[in-house]
Amino acid sequence: MARYGLLIDYEYCTGCHTCEVACQMEHDLPVGKWGIQLAEIGPWQIEGDKWQYAYIPVPTELCDLCGKRVAQGKLPACVHNCQADVMRFGPVEELAKEMEGKSHMVLFAPK
């Protein structure tokens, strides 16, 4: 049986928090709990007046990859609702191939 995961391309994440809200709504999680949480990295100065600021959606220990949704043939709530389309869901082997040579992607594959 294939192992599934999330591939997140954080280079284009806009920091909208839609993944967090979608997850909370899907799982009826209380305030302050998430299956995926947006980490804000920066800002830090690159040079002169150029600054780096990034957002990285990070699955937490509460993430179950929306097992019930996936069993119904749907995408996980975070992937389905991502406004910037920076998340992919699928077999880990396929996602790993997609991220080859791209340093701005992370692969989340729970055991």
CSV table of N, CA, C and O in Angstrom, one decimal:
chain,number,residue,atom,x,y,z
A,1,MET,N,0.8,-1.2,0.0
A,1,MET,CA,0.0,0.0,0.0
A,1,MET,C,0.9,1.2,0.0
A,1,MET,O,1.9,1.3,0.7
A,2,ALA,N,0.5,2.2,-0.8
A,2,ALA,CA,1.3,3.4,-1.0
A,2,ALA,C,1.2,4.3,0.3
A,2,ALA,O,0.2,4.3,1.0
A,3,ARG,N,2.3,5.0,0.6
A,3,ARG,CA,2.3,5.9,1.7
A,3,ARG,C,2.1,7.3,1.2
A,3,ARG,O,2.7,7.7,0.2
A,4,TYR,N,1.2,8.1,1.8
A,4,TYR,CA,0.8,9.4,1.3
A,4,TYR,C,1.4,10.5,2.1
A,4,TYR,O,1.7,10.3,3.3
A,5,GLY,N,1.5,11.7,1.5
A,5,GLY,CA,2.1,12.8,2.2
A,5,GLY,C,1.7,14.1,1.6
A,5,GLY,O,0.9,14.2,0.6
A,6,LEU,N,2.2,15.2,2.1
A,6,LEU,CA,2.0,16.6,1.6
A,6,LEU,C,3.3,17.1,1.1
A,6,LEU,O,4.4,17.0,1.8
A,7,LEU,N,3.3,17.7,-0.1
A,7,LEU,CA,4.5,18.4,-0.6
A,7,LEU,C,4.1,19.9,-0.5
A,7,LEU,O,3.1,20.3,-1.1
A,8,ILE,N,4.9,20.7,0.2
A,8,ILE,CA,4.6,22.1,0.4
A,8,ILE,C,5.7,23.0,-0.3
A,8,ILE,O,6.9,22.9,0.1
A,9,ASP,N,5.3,23.8,-1.2
A,9,ASP,CA,6.3,24.7,-1.9
A,9,ASP,C,6.1,26.1,-1.2
A,9,ASP,O,5.3,26.9,-1.5
A,10,TYR,N,7.0,26.3,-0.2
A,10,TYR,CA,6.9,27.5,0.6
A,10,TYR,C,7.4,28.8,-0.1
A,10,TYR,O,7.2,29.9,0.4
A,11,GLU,N,8.0,28.7,-1.2
A,11,GLU,CA,8.4,29.9,-1.9
A,11,GLU,C,7.3,30.8,-2.3
A,11,GLU,O,7.4,32.0,-2.4
A,12,TYR,N,6.1,30.2,-2.6
A,12,TYR,CA,5.0,31.0,-3.1
A,12,TYR,C,3.9,31.1,-2.0
A,12,TYR,O,2.8,31.7,-2.3
A,13,CYS,N,4.0,30.6,-0.8
A,13,CYS,CA,3.0,30.7,0.2
A,13,CYS,C,2.8,32.2,0.5
A,13,CYS,O,3.8,32.9,0.8
A,14,THR,N,1.6,32.7,0.6
A,14,THR,CA,1.3,34.1,0.8
A,14,THR,C,1.0,34.4,2.3
A,14,THR,O,0.9,35.6,2.6
A,15,GLY,N,0.9,33.4,3.1
A,15,GLY,CA,0.7,33.6,4.5
A,15,GLY,C,-0.8,33.9,4.8
A,15,GLY,O,-1.1,34.6,5.8
A,16,CYS,N,-1.7,33.4,4.0
A,16,CYS,CA,-3.1,33.8,4.2
A,16,CYS,C,-3.8,33.1,5.3
A,16,CYS,O,-4.9,33.4,5.7
A,17,HIS,N,-3.2,32.0,5.8
A,17,HIS,CA,-3.7,31.2,6.9
A,17,HIS,C,-5.0,30.4,6.6
A,17,HIS,O,-5.6,29.8,7.4
A,18,THR,N,-5.3,30.3,5.3
A,18,THR,CA,-6.5,29.5,4.9
A,18,THR,C,-6.3,28.0,5.2
A,18,THR,O,-7.3,27.4,5.6
A,19,CYS,N,-5.1,27.5,5.1
A,19,CYS,CA,-4.9,26.1,5.5
A,19,CYS,C,-5.2,25.8,6.9
A,19,CYS,O,-5.8,24.8,7.3
A,20,GLU,N,-4.8,26.8,7.8
A,20,GLU,CA,-5.1,26.6,9.2
A,20,GLU,C,-6.6,26.6,9.5
A,20,GLU,O,-7.1,25.8,10.2
A,21,VAL,N,-7.3,27.6,8.9
A,21,VAL,CA,-8.7,27.7,9.1
A,21,VAL,C,-9.5,26.5,8.6
A,21,VAL,O,-10.3,25.9,9.2
A,22,ALA,N,-9.1,26.1,7.4
A,22,ALA,CA,-9.7,24.9,6.8
A,22,ALA,C,-9.6,23.7,7.6
A,22,ALA,O,-10.5,22.9,7.8
A,23,CYS,N,-8.4,23.5,8.2
A,23,CYS,CA,-8.1,22.3,9.0
A,23,CYS,C,-8.9,22.4,10.3
A,23,CYS,O,-9.5,21.4,10.7
A,24,GLN,N,-8.9,23.6,10.9
A,24,GLN,CA,-9.7,23.7,12.2
A,24,GLN,C,-11.2,23.5,11.9
A,24,GLN,O,-11.8,22.8,12.8
A,25,MET,N,-11.7,23.9,10.8
A,25,MET,CA,-13.1,23.7,10.5
A,25,MET,C,-13.4,22.3,10.2
A,25,MET,O,-14.4,21.7,10.7
A,26,GLU,N,-12.5,21.6,9.4
A,26,GLU,CA,-12.7,20.2,9.1
A,26,GLU,C,-12.7,19.3,10.3
A,26,GLU,O,-13.5,18.3,10.4
A,27,HIS,N,-11.9,19.6,11.2
A,27,HIS,CA,-11.7,18.7,12.4
A,27,HIS,C,-12.3,19.2,13.7
A,27,HIS,O,-12.2,18.6,14.7
A,28,ASP,N,-13.0,20.4,13.6
A,28,ASP,CA,-13.7,21.0,14.7
A,28,ASP,C,-12.7,21.2,15.9
A,28,ASP,O,-13.0,20.8,17.0
A,29,LEU,N,-11.5,21.7,15.6
A,29,LEU,CA,-10.5,21.9,16.6
A,29,LEU,C,-10.8,23.2,17.4
A,29,LEU,O,-11.2,24.2,16.8
A,30,PRO,N,-10.4,23.2,18.6
A,30,PRO,CA,-10.6,24.4,19.4
A,30,PRO,C,-9.6,25.5,19.1
A,30,PRO,O,-8.6,25.2,18.4
A,31,VAL,N,-9.9,26.7,19.5
A,31,VAL,CA,-9.0,27.9,19.3
A,31,VAL,C,-7.6,27.5,19.8
A,31,VAL,O,-7.5,27.0,20.9
A,32,GLY,N,-6.6,27.8,19.0
A,32,GLY,CA,-5.2,27.5,19.5
A,32,GLY,C,-4.7,26.1,19.1
A,32,GLY,O,-3.6,25.8,19.4
A,33,LYS,N,-5.5,25.3,18.5
A,33,LYS,CA,-5.1,24.0,18.0
A,33,LYS,C,-5.2,23.9,16.5
A,33,LYS,O,-6.2,24.4,15.9
A,34,TRP,N,-4.2,23.3,15.9
A,34,TRP,CA,-4.2,23.1,14.4
A,34,TRP,C,-3.6,21.8,14.0
A,34,TRP,O,-2.8,21.2,14.7
A,35,GLY,N,-4.1,21.3,12.9
A,35,GLY,CA,-3.4,20.2,12.3
A,35,GLY,C,-2.3,20.6,11.3
A,35,GLY,O,-1.4,19.9,11.0
A,36,ILE,N,-2.4,21.9,10.9
A,36,ILE,CA,-1.3,22.5,10.2
A,36,ILE,C,-1.3,24.0,10.7
A,36,ILE,O,-2.3,24.6,11.0
A,37,GLN,N,-0.1,24.5,10.9
A,37,GLN,CA,0.1,25.8,11.4
A,37,GLN,C,1.1,26.6,10.6
A,37,GLN,O,2.1,26.0,10.1
A,38,LEU,N,0.8,27.8,10.3
A,38,LEU,CA,1.7,28.6,9.5
A,38,LEU,C,2.8,29.2,10.3
A,38,LEU,O,2.6,30.0,11.3
A,39,ALA,N,4.0,28.9,10.0
A,39,ALA,CA,5.2,29.5,10.7
A,39,ALA,C,5.6,30.7,9.9
A,39,ALA,O,5.7,30.7,8.6
A,40,GLU,N,5.9,31.8,10.6
A,40,GLU,CA,6.3,33.0,9.9
A,40,GLU,C,7.8,33.1,10.2
A,40,GLU,O,8.3,33.2,11.3
A,41,ILE,N,8.6,33.2,9.1
A,41,ILE,CA,10.1,33.2,9.2
A,41,ILE,C,10.5,34.6,8.8
A,41,ILE,O,10.3,35.1,7.6
A,42,GLY,N,11.3,35.3,9.6
A,42,GLY,CA,11.8,36.6,9.3
A,42,GLY,C,11.0,37.7,9.9
A,42,GLY,O,10.2,37.4,10.8
A,43,PRO,N,11.1,38.9,9.6
A,43,PRO,CA,12.0,39.4,8.5
A,43,PRO,C,13.4,39.5,8.9
A,43,PRO,O,13.7,39.7,10.0
A,44,TRP,N,14.3,39.2,7.9
A,44,TRP,CA,15.7,39.5,8.1
A,44,TRP,C,16.3,40.2,6.9
A,44,TRP,O,15.8,40.0,5.8
A,45,GLN,N,17.2,41.0,7.1
A,45,GLN,CA,17.8,41.9,6.1
A,45,GLN,C,18.7,41.1,5.2
A,45,GLN,O,19.6,40.4,5.7
A,46,ILE,N,18.5,41.1,3.9
A,46,ILE,CA,19.4,40.5,3.0
A,46,ILE,C,20.6,41.4,2.6
A,46,ILE,O,21.7,41.0,2.8
A,47,GLU,N,20.3,42.5,2.1
A,47,GLU,CA,21.3,43.6,1.9
A,47,GLU,C,20.6,44.9,1.6
A,47,GLU,O,19.5,44.9,1.1
A,48,GLY,N,21.2,46.0,2.0
A,48,GLY,CA,20.6,47.3,1.8
A,48,GLY,C,19.2,47.4,2.3
A,48,GLY,O,18.9,47.1,3.4
A,49,ASP,N,18.3,47.7,1.3
A,49,ASP,CA,16.8,47.8,1.7
A,49,ASP,C,16.0,46.5,1.3
A,49,ASP,O,14.8,46.5,1.2
A,50,LYS,N,16.7,45.4,1.1
A,50,LYS,CA,16.1,44.1,0.7
A,50,LYS,C,15.9,43.3,1.9
A,50,LYS,O,16.9,43.0,2.7
A,51,TRP,N,14.7,42.8,2.1
A,51,TRP,CA,14.4,41.9,3.3
A,51,TRP,C,13.8,40.6,2.9
A,51,TRP,O,13.1,40.5,1.8
A,52,GLN,N,14.0,39.6,3.7
A,52,GLN,CA,13.4,38.3,3.4
A,52,GLN,C,12.3,38.0,4.5
A,52,GLN,O,12.6,38.3,5.7
A,53,TYR,N,11.2,37.6,4.0
A,53,TYR,CA,10.1,37.2,4.9
A,53,TYR,C,9.4,36.0,4.3
A,53,TYR,O,9.0,36.1,3.1
A,54,ALA,N,9.2,35.0,5.0
A,54,ALA,CA,8.6,33.8,4.4
A,54,ALA,C,7.6,33.2,5.3
A,54,ALA,O,7.6,33.4,6.6
A,55,TYR,N,6.7,32.4,4.7
A,55,TYR,CA,5.7,31.6,5.5
A,55,TYR,C,5.9,30.2,5.1
A,55,TYR,O,6.0,29.9,3.9
A,56,ILE,N,5.8,29.3,6.1
A,56,ILE,CA,5.9,27.9,5.9
A,56,ILE,C,4.8,27.2,6.6
A,56,ILE,O,4.7,27.2,7.8
A,57,PRO,N,3.8,26.6,5.8
A,57,PRO,CA,2.8,25.8,6.5
A,57,PRO,C,3.5,24.5,7.1
A,57,PRO,O,4.1,23.8,6.3
A,58,VAL,N,3.3,24.2,8.3
A,58,VAL,CA,3.9,23.1,9.0
A,58,VAL,C,2.8,22.2,9.6
A,58,VAL,O,2.1,22.6,10.5
A,59,PRO,N,2.7,21.0,9.1
A,59,PRO,CA,1.8,20.0,9.8
A,59,PRO,C,2.2,19.8,11.2
A,59,PRO,O,3.4,19.7,11.5
A,60,THR,N,1.2,19.6,12.1
A,60,THR,CA,1.5,19.3,13.5
A,60,THR,C,1.2,17.9,13.8
A,60,THR,O,0.7,17.1,12.9
A,61,GLU,N,1.3,17.5,15.1
A,61,GLU,CA,1.0,16.1,15.5
A,61,GLU,C,-0.5,15.8,15.3
A,61,GLU,O,-0.8,14.6,15.3
A,62,LEU,N,-1.3,16.8,15.2
A,62,LEU,CA,-2.8,16.6,15.0
A,62,LEU,C,-3.1,16.3,13.5
A,62,LEU,O,-4.3,15.9,13.3
A,63,CYS,N,-2.2,16.4,12.6
A,63,CYS,CA,-2.5,16.2,11.2
A,63,CYS,C,-2.6,14.7,11.0
A,63,CYS,O,-1.7,13.9,11.2
A,64,ASP,N,-3.8,14.3,10.4
A,64,ASP,CA,-4.0,12.9,10.0
A,64,ASP,C,-4.2,12.8,8.5
A,64,ASP,O,-4.8,11.9,8.0
A,65,LEU,N,-3.8,13.9,7.8
A,65,LEU,CA,-3.9,14.0,6.3
A,65,LEU,C,-5.4,13.9,5.9
A,65,LEU,O,-5.7,13.4,4.8
A,66,CYS,N,-6.3,14.3,6.8
A,66,CYS,CA,-7.7,14.3,6.5
A,66,CYS,C,-8.2,12.9,6.1
A,66,CYS,O,-8.8,12.8,5.0
A,67,GLY,N,-7.9,11.9,6.8
A,67,GLY,CA,-8.2,10.5,6.5
A,67,GLY,C,-9.6,10.3,6.0
A,67,GLY,O,-9.8,9.6,5.0
A,68,LYS,N,-10.6,10.9,6.7
A,68,LYS,CA,-12.0,10.7,6.3
A,68,LYS,C,-12.3,11.4,4.9
A,68,LYS,O,-13.0,10.8,4.1
A,69,ARG,N,-11.7,12.6,4.7
A,69,ARG,CA,-11.9,13.2,3.4
A,69,ARG,C,-11.3,12.4,2.3
A,69,ARG,O,-11.9,12.2,1.2
A,70,VAL,N,-10.0,12.0,2.5
A,70,VAL,CA,-9.3,11.2,1.5
A,70,VAL,C,-10.0,9.9,1.2
A,70,VAL,O,-10.1,9.5,0.0
A,71,ALA,N,-10.6,9.2,2.2
A,71,ALA,CA,-11.3,8.0,2.0
A,71,ALA,C,-12.5,8.2,1.1
A,71,ALA,O,-13.0,7.3,0.4
A,72,GLN,N,-13.0,9.4,1.0
A,72,GLN,CA,-14.2,9.8,0.2
A,72,GLN,C,-13.7,10.3,-1.2
A,72,GLN,O,-14.5,10.8,-2.0
A,73,GLY,N,-12.4,10.2,-1.5
A,73,GLY,CA,-11.9,10.6,-2.7
A,73,GLY,C,-11.6,12.1,-2.8
A,73,GLY,O,-11.4,12.7,-3.9
A,74,LYS,N,-11.6,12.8,-1.7
A,74,LYS,CA,-11.3,14.3,-1.6
A,74,LYS,C,-9.9,14.5,-1.2
A,74,LYS,O,-9.2,13.7,-0.7
A,75,LEU,N,-9.4,15.7,-1.5
A,75,LEU,CA,-8.1,16.2,-1.0
A,75,LEU,C,-8.2,16.6,0.4
A,75,LEU,O,-9.3,17.0,0.9
A,76,PRO,N,-7.1,16.5,1.2
A,76,PRO,CA,-7.1,17.1,2.5
A,76,PRO,C,-7.6,18.6,2.5
A,76,PRO,O,-7.4,19.3,1.5
A,77,ALA,N,-8.2,19.0,3.6
A,77,ALA,CA,-8.8,20.3,3.6
A,77,ALA,C,-7.8,21.4,3.3
A,77,ALA,O,-8.1,22.4,2.6
A,78,CYS,N,-6.6,21.3,3.8
A,78,CYS,CA,-5.5,22.3,3.6
A,78,CYS,C,-5.2,22.5,2.1
A,78,CYS,O,-5.0,23.6,1.6
A,79,VAL,N,-5.0,21.3,1.5
A,79,VAL,CA,-4.7,21.3,0.1
A,79,VAL,C,-5.8,21.9,-0.8
A,79,VAL,O,-5.6,22.7,-1.7
A,80,HIS,N,-7.0,21.4,-0.5
A,80,HIS,CA,-8.2,21.8,-1.2
A,80,HIS,C,-8.4,23.3,-1.2
A,80,HIS,O,-8.9,24.0,-2.1
A,81,ASN,N,-8.2,23.9,0.0
A,81,ASN,CA,-8.5,25.3,0.2
A,81,ASN,C,-7.3,26.3,0.1
A,81,ASN,O,-7.5,27.5,0.2
A,82,CYS,N,-6.1,25.8,-0.2
A,82,CYS,CA,-4.9,26.6,-0.4
A,82,CYS,C,-5.1,27.6,-1.5
A,82,CYS,O,-5.2,27.2,-2.7
A,83,GLN,N,-5.2,28.9,-1.2
A,83,GLN,CA,-5.4,29.9,-2.2
A,83,GLN,C,-4.2,30.1,-3.2
A,83,GLN,O,-4.4,30.5,-4.3
A,84,ALA,N,-3.0,29.9,-2.7
A,84,ALA,CA,-1.8,30.0,-3.5
A,84,ALA,C,-1.5,28.8,-4.2
A,84,ALA,O,-0.5,28.8,-5.0
A,85,ASP,N,-2.2,27.7,-4.0
A,85,ASP,CA,-1.9,26.4,-4.7
A,85,ASP,C,-0.5,25.9,-4.5
A,85,ASP,O,0.2,25.5,-5.4
A,86,VAL,N,0.0,26.0,-3.2
A,86,VAL,CA,1.4,25.6,-2.9
A,86,VAL,C,1.5,24.2,-2.3
A,86,VAL,O,2.6,23.8,-2.0
A,87,MET,N,0.4,23.5,-2.1
A,87,MET,CA,0.4,22.2,-1.5
A,87,MET,C,-0.1,21.1,-2.5
A,87,MET,O,-1.0,21.3,-3.3
A,88,ARG,N,0.6,20.0,-2.4
A,88,ARG,CA,0.2,18.8,-3.2
A,88,ARG,C,0.0,17.6,-2.3
A,88,ARG,O,0.8,17.5,-1.3
A,89,PHE,N,-0.9,16.7,-2.6
A,89,PHE,CA,-1.1,15.5,-1.8
A,89,PHE,C,-1.0,14.4,-2.7
A,89,PHE,O,-1.5,14.4,-3.9
A,90,GLY,N,-0.3,13.3,-2.3
A,90,GLY,CA,-0.2,12.1,-3.1
A,90,GLY,C,0.8,11.1,-2.5
A,90,GLY,O,1.3,11.3,-1.4
A,91,PRO,N,1.1,10.1,-3.3
A,91,PRO,CA,2.0,9.1,-2.8
A,91,PRO,C,3.4,9.7,-2.6
A,91,PRO,O,3.9,10.5,-3.4
A,92,VAL,N,4.0,9.4,-1.5
A,92,VAL,CA,5.3,9.9,-1.1
A,92,VAL,C,6.3,9.8,-2.3
A,92,VAL,O,7.1,10.7,-2.5
A,93,GLU,N,6.4,8.7,-2.9
A,93,GLU,CA,7.3,8.4,-4.0
A,93,GLU,C,7.2,9.5,-5.1
A,93,GLU,O,8.2,10.0,-5.7
A,94,GLU,N,5.9,9.8,-5.5
A,94,GLU,CA,5.7,10.7,-6.6
A,94,GLU,C,6.0,12.1,-6.1
A,94,GLU,O,6.6,12.9,-6.9
A,95,LEU,N,5.7,12.5,-4.9
A,95,LEU,CA,6.0,13.8,-4.4
A,95,LEU,C,7.5,14.0,-4.2
A,95,LEU,O,8.0,15.1,-4.5
A,96,ALA,N,8.2,13.0,-3.8
A,96,ALA,CA,9.7,13.1,-3.7
A,96,ALA,C,10.3,13.4,-5.1
A,96,ALA,O,11.2,14.2,-5.2
A,97,LYS,N,9.8,12.8,-6.1
A,97,LYS,CA,10.3,13.0,-7.5
A,97,LYS,C,10.0,14.5,-7.9
A,97,LYS,O,10.9,15.1,-8.5
A,98,GLU,N,8.9,15.0,-7.5
A,98,GLU,CA,8.5,16.3,-7.9
A,98,GLU,C,9.4,17.4,-7.2
A,98,GLU,O,9.6,18.4,-7.8
A,99,MET,N,9.9,17.0,-6.0
A,99,MET,CA,10.7,18.0,-5.3
A,99,MET,C,12.2,17.9,-5.6
A,99,MET,O,12.9,18.8,-5.2
A,100,GLU,N,12.6,17.0,-6.4
A,100,GLU,CA,14.0,16.8,-6.7
A,100,GLU,C,14.6,18.1,-7.3
A,100,GLU,O,14.0,18.7,-8.2
A,101,GLY,N,15.7,18.6,-6.7
A,101,GLY,CA,16.4,19.8,-7.2
A,101,GLY,C,15.7,21.1,-6.8
A,101,GLY,O,16.1,22.1,-7.2
A,102,LYS,N,14.7,21.0,-6.0
A,102,LYS,CA,14.0,22.3,-5.6
A,102,LYS,C,14.2,22.4,-4.1
A,102,LYS,O,13.6,21.7,-3.3
A,103,SER,N,15.0,23.4,-3.7
A,103,SER,CA,15.3,23.6,-2.3
A,103,SER,C,14.2,24.3,-1.5
A,103,SER,O,14.3,24.5,-0.3
A,104,HIS,N,13.1,24.8,-2.1
A,104,HIS,CA,12.1,25.5,-1.5
A,104,HIS,C,10.8,24.7,-1.2
A,104,HIS,O,9.7,25.2,-1.1
A,105,MET,N,11.0,23.4,-1.2
A,105,MET,CA,9.9,22.5,-0.9
A,105,MET,C,10.2,21.6,0.2
A,105,MET,O,11.3,21.2,0.5
A,106,VAL,N,9.2,21.3,1.0
A,106,VAL,CA,9.3,20.3,2.1
A,106,VAL,C,8.3,19.2,1.9
A,106,VAL,O,7.2,19.5,1.4
A,107,LEU,N,8.6,18.0,2.3
A,107,LEU,CA,7.7,16.9,2.2
A,107,LEU,C,7.4,16.4,3.6
A,107,LEU,O,8.2,16.1,4.4
A,108,PHE,N,6.1,16.3,3.9
A,108,PHE,CA,5.6,15.8,5.1
A,108,PHE,C,4.9,14.5,4.9
A,108,PHE,O,4.0,14.3,4.1
A,109,ALA,N,5.5,13.4,5.5
A,109,ALA,CA,4.9,12.1,5.3
A,109,ALA,C,4.9,11.4,6.7
A,109,ALA,O,5.9,10.8,7.1
A,110,PRO,N,3.7,11.4,7.3
A,110,PRO,CA,3.6,10.8,8.6
A,110,PRO,C,3.7,9.3,8.5
A,110,PRO,O,3.4,8.7,7.5
A,111,LYS,N,4.1,8.7,9.6
A,111,LYS,CA,4.3,7.2,9.6
A,111,LYS,C,2.9,6.5,9.7
A,111,LYS,O,1.9,7.0,10.1
